[in-house]
Amino acid sequence: PIMLFPAIIISGIIQVLMYIILPVASILLVFEAKRAAARLGEHVRWQGVLTVTLCTAIYYLSTLPAIVVAGLGSLDGIHITTVTRRATHFITNLNVMIISSSTALRWSVSGSFSG
């Protein structure tokens, strides 16, 4: 148990960093798209902004069950089953797989990686 403690702290720090980096990167991505569109004399398509915003929001929503389970699991007297823990991780992983596969499908349909 003593060796597990640093791993828990590092895992928590990484999780917090993800929650900080993701919205910042999403906002920077939208601003960069706006600058690139302005250079070409065009406007940013609302579909792209909506896609970035929805992907970020859905990721956060999909991680909420895991956060609740982790918080409840740390309380005394509350037992979280393995099935519950696996289900919460499955929801998050499913979300990541759906976003990845939809992006790959978009690239294959468009014929390029530039969008």
Coordinates of N, CA and C in Angstrom, one line a residue:
P1 N 0.8 -1.2 0.0 CA 0.0 0.0 0.0 C 0.8 1.3 0.0
I2 N 2.0 1.2 0.6 CA 2.8 2.4 0.7 C 3.4 2.8 -0.7
M3 N 3.8 1.8 -1.5 CA 4.3 2.0 -2.9 C 3.2 2.5 -3.8
L4 N 1.9 2.2 -3.5 CA 0.8 2.6 -4.4 C 0.5 4.0 -4.2
F5 N 0.8 4.6 -3.1 CA 0.5 6.0 -2.8 C 1.1 7.0 -3.9
P6 N 2.4 6.9 -4.2 CA 2.9 7.8 -5.3 C 2.2 7.6 -6.6
A7 N 1.9 6.4 -7.0 CA 1.2 6.1 -8.2 C -0.2 6.8 -8.2
I8 N -0.9 6.8 -7.1 CA -2.2 7.5 -7.0 C -2.0 9.0 -7.2
I9 N -1.0 9.5 -6.6 CA -0.8 11.0 -6.7 C -0.4 11.4 -8.1
I10 N 0.4 10.6 -8.8 CA 0.8 10.9 -10.1 C -0.4 10.7 -11.1
S11 N -1.2 9.7 -10.8 CA -2.4 9.5 -11.6 C -3.4 10.7 -11.5
G12 N -3.5 11.2 -10.3 CA -4.4 12.3 -10.0 C -3.9 13.6 -10.7
I13 N -2.6 13.8 -10.6 CA -2.0 15.0 -11.3 C -2.2 14.9 -12.8
I14 N -2.0 13.8 -13.4 CA -2.2 13.6 -14.8 C -3.6 13.9 -15.2
Q15 N -4.5 13.4 -14.4 CA -6.0 13.7 -14.6 C -6.3 15.2 -14.6
V16 N -5.8 15.8 -13.6 CA -6.0 17.3 -13.5 C -5.4 18.0 -14.6
L17 N -4.2 17.6 -15.0 CA -3.6 18.3 -16.2 C -4.4 18.1 -17.5
M18 N -5.0 16.9 -17.6 CA -5.9 16.6 -18.8 C -7.1 17.6 -18.8
Y19 N -7.6 17.8 -17.6 CA -8.8 18.7 -17.5 C -8.4 20.1 -17.7
I20 N -7.2 20.5 -17.6 CA -6.8 21.9 -17.9 C -6.4 22.0 -19.3
I21 N -5.6 21.0 -19.8 CA -5.1 21.1 -21.2 C -6.1 21.0 -22.3
L22 N -7.1 20.1 -22.1 CA -8.1 19.9 -23.1 C -8.9 21.2 -23.5
P23 N -9.5 21.9 -22.5 CA -10.2 23.1 -23.0 C -9.3 24.2 -23.5
V24 N -8.1 24.3 -23.0 CA -7.2 25.3 -23.5 C -6.8 25.0 -24.9
A25 N -6.5 23.7 -25.2 CA -6.2 23.3 -26.6 C -7.3 23.5 -27.5
S26 N -8.5 23.2 -27.0 CA -9.7 23.3 -27.9 C -10.0 24.8 -28.2
I27 N -9.8 25.7 -27.3 CA -10.0 27.1 -27.5 C -8.9 27.6 -28.5
L28 N -7.6 27.2 -28.3 CA -6.5 27.6 -29.2 C -6.8 27.1 -30.6
L29 N -7.3 25.8 -30.7 CA -7.6 25.3 -32.0 C -8.7 26.1 -32.8
V30 N -9.7 26.5 -32.1 CA -10.7 27.4 -32.7 C -10.1 28.7 -33.1
F31 N -9.3 29.3 -32.3 CA -8.7 30.6 -32.7 C -7.7 30.5 -33.9
E32 N -7.0 29.4 -33.9 CA -6.1 29.1 -35.0 C -6.9 28.9 -36.3
A33 N -8.0 28.2 -36.2 CA -8.8 28.0 -37.4 C -9.4 29.4 -37.9
K34 N -9.7 30.2 -36.9 CA -10.2 31.5 -37.3 C -9.2 32.4 -38.0
R35 N -7.9 32.3 -37.5 CA -6.8 33.0 -38.1 C -6.5 32.5 -39.5
A36 N -6.6 31.2 -39.7 CA -6.3 30.5 -41.0 C -7.4 30.9 -42.0
A37 N -8.6 30.9 -41.5 CA -9.7 31.3 -42.4 C -9.6 32.7 -42.8
A38 N -9.2 33.6 -41.9 CA -9.1 35.0 -42.2 C -8.0 35.3 -43.2
R39 N -6.9 34.5 -43.2 CA -5.8 34.6 -44.1 C -6.3 34.3 -45.5
L40 N -7.3 33.4 -45.6 CA -7.8 33.0 -46.9 C -9.0 33.8 -47.3
G41 N -9.4 34.8 -46.4 CA -10.5 35.6 -46.7 C -11.9 34.9 -46.5
E42 N -11.9 33.9 -45.7 CA -13.2 33.2 -45.4 C -13.5 33.3 -44.0
H43 N -14.6 32.6 -43.6 CA -15.1 32.5 -42.3 C -14.9 31.1 -41.7
V44 N -14.8 31.0 -40.4 CA -14.8 29.7 -39.8 C -16.1 29.0 -39.9
R45 N -16.2 27.8 -40.3 CA -17.5 27.1 -40.4 C -17.9 26.7 -39.1
W46 N -19.2 27.0 -38.8 CA -19.8 26.7 -37.5 C -19.7 25.2 -37.2
Q47 N -19.8 24.4 -38.2 CA -19.7 22.9 -37.9 C -18.4 22.5 -37.3
G48 N -17.3 23.1 -37.7 CA -16.0 22.8 -37.1 C -16.0 23.3 -35.6
V49 N -16.5 24.5 -35.3 CA -16.5 25.0 -34.0 C -17.4 24.1 -33.1
L50 N -18.5 23.7 -33.6 CA -19.4 22.9 -32.9 C -18.8 21.5 -32.6
T51 N -18.1 21.0 -33.6 CA -17.5 19.6 -33.4 C -16.5 19.7 -32.3
V52 N -15.6 20.7 -32.3 CA -14.6 20.8 -31.3 C -15.2 21.0 -29.9
T53 N -16.3 21.8 -29.8 CA -16.9 22.1 -28.6 C -17.7 20.8 -28.1
L54 N -18.3 20.1 -28.9 CA -19.1 18.9 -28.5 C -18.1 17.8 -28.1
C55 N -17.0 17.6 -28.9 CA -16.0 16.6 -28.5 C -15.5 16.9 -27.1
T56 N -15.2 18.1 -26.8 CA -14.6 18.4 -25.5 C -15.7 18.2 -24.4
A57 N -16.9 18.7 -24.6 CA -18.0 18.5 -23.7 C -18.4 17.1 -23.4
I58 N -18.4 16.3 -24.5 CA -18.8 14.9 -24.4 C -17.7 14.1 -23.6
Y59 N -16.4 14.5 -23.9 CA -15.4 13.8 -23.1 C -15.5 14.1 -21.6
Y60 N -15.8 15.3 -21.3 CA -15.9 15.7 -19.9 C -17.1 14.9 -19.3
L61 N -18.2 14.9 -20.0 CA -19.4 14.2 -19.5 C -19.1 12.7 -19.3
S62 N -18.4 12.1 -20.3 CA -18.1 10.7 -20.2 C -17.1 10.3 -19.0
T63 N -16.4 11.3 -18.6 CA -15.5 11.0 -17.4 C -16.1 11.3 -16.1
L64 N -17.2 11.9 -16.1 CA -17.9 12.2 -14.8 C -18.2 10.9 -14.0
P65 N -18.8 9.9 -14.6 CA -19.0 8.7 -13.8 C -17.8 8.1 -13.1
A66 N -16.6 8.1 -13.8 CA -15.4 7.6 -13.2 C -14.9 8.5 -12.1
I67 N -15.1 9.8 -12.2 CA -14.8 10.7 -11.1 C -15.6 10.5 -9.9
V68 N -16.9 10.3 -10.1 CA -17.8 10.0 -9.0 C -17.5 8.7 -8.3
V69 N -17.2 7.7 -9.1 CA -16.9 6.3 -8.5 C -15.5 6.4 -7.8
A70 N -14.6 7.2 -8.3 CA -13.3 7.3 -7.6 C -13.5 8.1 -6.3
G71 N -14.3 9.1 -6.3 CA -14.6 9.9 -5.1 C -15.3 9.0 -4.1
L72 N -16.3 8.3 -4.5 CA -17.1 7.5 -3.5 C -16.2 6.3 -3.0
G73 N -15.4 5.8 -3.9 CA -14.5 4.7 -3.5 C -13.5 5.0 -2.4
S74 N -13.2 6.3 -2.3 CA -12.2 6.8 -1.3 C -12.8 7.0 0.0
L75 N -14.2 7.0 0.1 CA -14.9 7.2 1.4 C -14.9 5.8 2.1
D76 N -14.9 5.9 3.4 CA -15.0 4.7 4.3 C -16.4 4.2 4.2
G77 N -16.6 2.9 4.2 CA -17.9 2.3 4.3 C -18.6 2.1 3.0
I78 N -18.0 2.7 1.9 CA -18.7 2.6 0.6 C -17.8 1.6 -0.3
H79 N -18.5 0.6 -0.7 CA -17.8 -0.4 -1.6 C -18.2 -0.3 -3.0
I80 N -17.3 -0.1 -3.9 CA -17.6 0.0 -5.3 C -17.1 -1.3 -6.0
T81 N -18.1 -1.9 -6.7 CA -17.8 -3.2 -7.3 C -16.8 -3.1 -8.5
T82 N -16.2 -4.1 -8.8 CA -15.3 -4.1 -10.0 C -16.1 -3.9 -11.3
V83 N -17.3 -4.4 -11.3 CA -18.1 -4.2 -12.5 C -18.4 -2.7 -12.7
T84 N -18.7 -2.0 -11.6 CA -19.0 -0.6 -11.7 C -17.8 0.2 -12.2
R85 N -16.6 -0.2 -11.6 CA -15.4 0.5 -12.1 C -15.1 0.3 -13.5
R86 N -15.3 -1.0 -14.0 CA -15.0 -1.3 -15.4 C -16.0 -0.6 -16.3
A87 N -17.3 -0.5 -15.9 CA -18.3 0.2 -16.7 C -18.0 1.7 -16.8
T88 N -17.5 2.3 -15.8 CA -17.2 3.7 -15.9 C -16.0 4.0 -16.8
H89 N -15.0 3.1 -16.8 CA -13.9 3.2 -17.7 C -14.3 2.9 -19.1
F90 N -15.2 1.9 -19.3 CA -15.7 1.6 -20.6 C -16.4 2.8 -21.3
I91 N -17.2 3.5 -20.5 CA -17.9 4.7 -21.1 C -16.9 5.7 -21.6
T92 N -15.8 6.0 -20.8 CA -14.8 6.9 -21.3 C -14.1 6.4 -22.5
N93 N -13.7 5.1 -22.5 CA -13.0 4.6 -23.6 C -13.8 4.5 -24.9
L94 N -15.1 4.2 -24.7 CA -16.0 4.1 -25.8 C -16.1 5.5 -26.5
N95 N -16.2 6.5 -25.7 CA -16.2 7.9 -26.2 C -15.0 8.2 -27.0
V96 N -13.8 7.9 -26.5 CA -12.6 8.1 -27.2 C -12.6 7.3 -28.5
M97 N -13.0 6.1 -28.5 CA -13.1 5.3 -29.7 C -14.0 5.9 -30.8
I98 N -15.2 6.3 -30.3 CA -16.1 6.9 -31.3 C -15.6 8.2 -31.9
I99 N -14.9 9.0 -31.2 CA -14.3 10.2 -31.7 C -13.2 9.9 -32.7
S100 N -12.4 8.9 -32.3 CA -11.3 8.5 -33.2 C -11.8 7.9 -34.5
S101 N -12.8 7.0 -34.4 CA -13.3 6.4 -35.6 C -14.0 7.4 -36.5
S102 N -14.7 8.3 -36.0 CA -15.4 9.3 -36.8 C -14.4 10.2 -37.5
T103 N -13.3 10.5 -36.8 CA -12.3 11.3 -37.5 C -11.6 10.6 -38.6
A104 N -11.3 9.3 -38.4 CA -10.7 8.5 -39.4 C -11.7 8.3 -40.6
L105 N -13.0 8.2 -40.3 CA -14.0 8.0 -41.4 C -14.0 9.3 -42.2
R106 N -14.0 10.5 -41.5 CA -14.0 11.8 -42.2 C -12.7 11.9 -43.1
W107 N -11.6 11.5 -42.6 CA -10.4 11.5 -43.4 C -10.4 10.6 -44.6
S108 N -11.0 9.5 -44.5 CA -11.1 8.5 -45.6 C -12.1 9.0 -46.7
V109 N -13.1 9.7 -46.2 CA -14.1 10.2 -47.2 C -13.6 11.4 -47.9
S110 N -12.9 12.3 -47.2 CA -12.3 13.5 -47.8 C -11.1 13.2 -48.7
G111 N -10.4 12.1 -48.4 CA -9.3 11.7 -49.2 C -8.0 12.4 -48.8
S112 N -8.0 13.2 -47.7 CA -6.8 13.8 -47.2 C -6.9 14.0 -45.7
F113 N -5.7 14.3 -45.1 CA -5.7 14.5 -43.7 C -5.8 16.0 -43.3
S114 N -5.9 16.9 -44.3 CA -6.0 18.3 -44.0 C -7.4 18.8 -43.7
G115 N -8.4 17.9 -44.0 CA -9.8 18.3 -43.7 C -10.4 18.8 -44.9

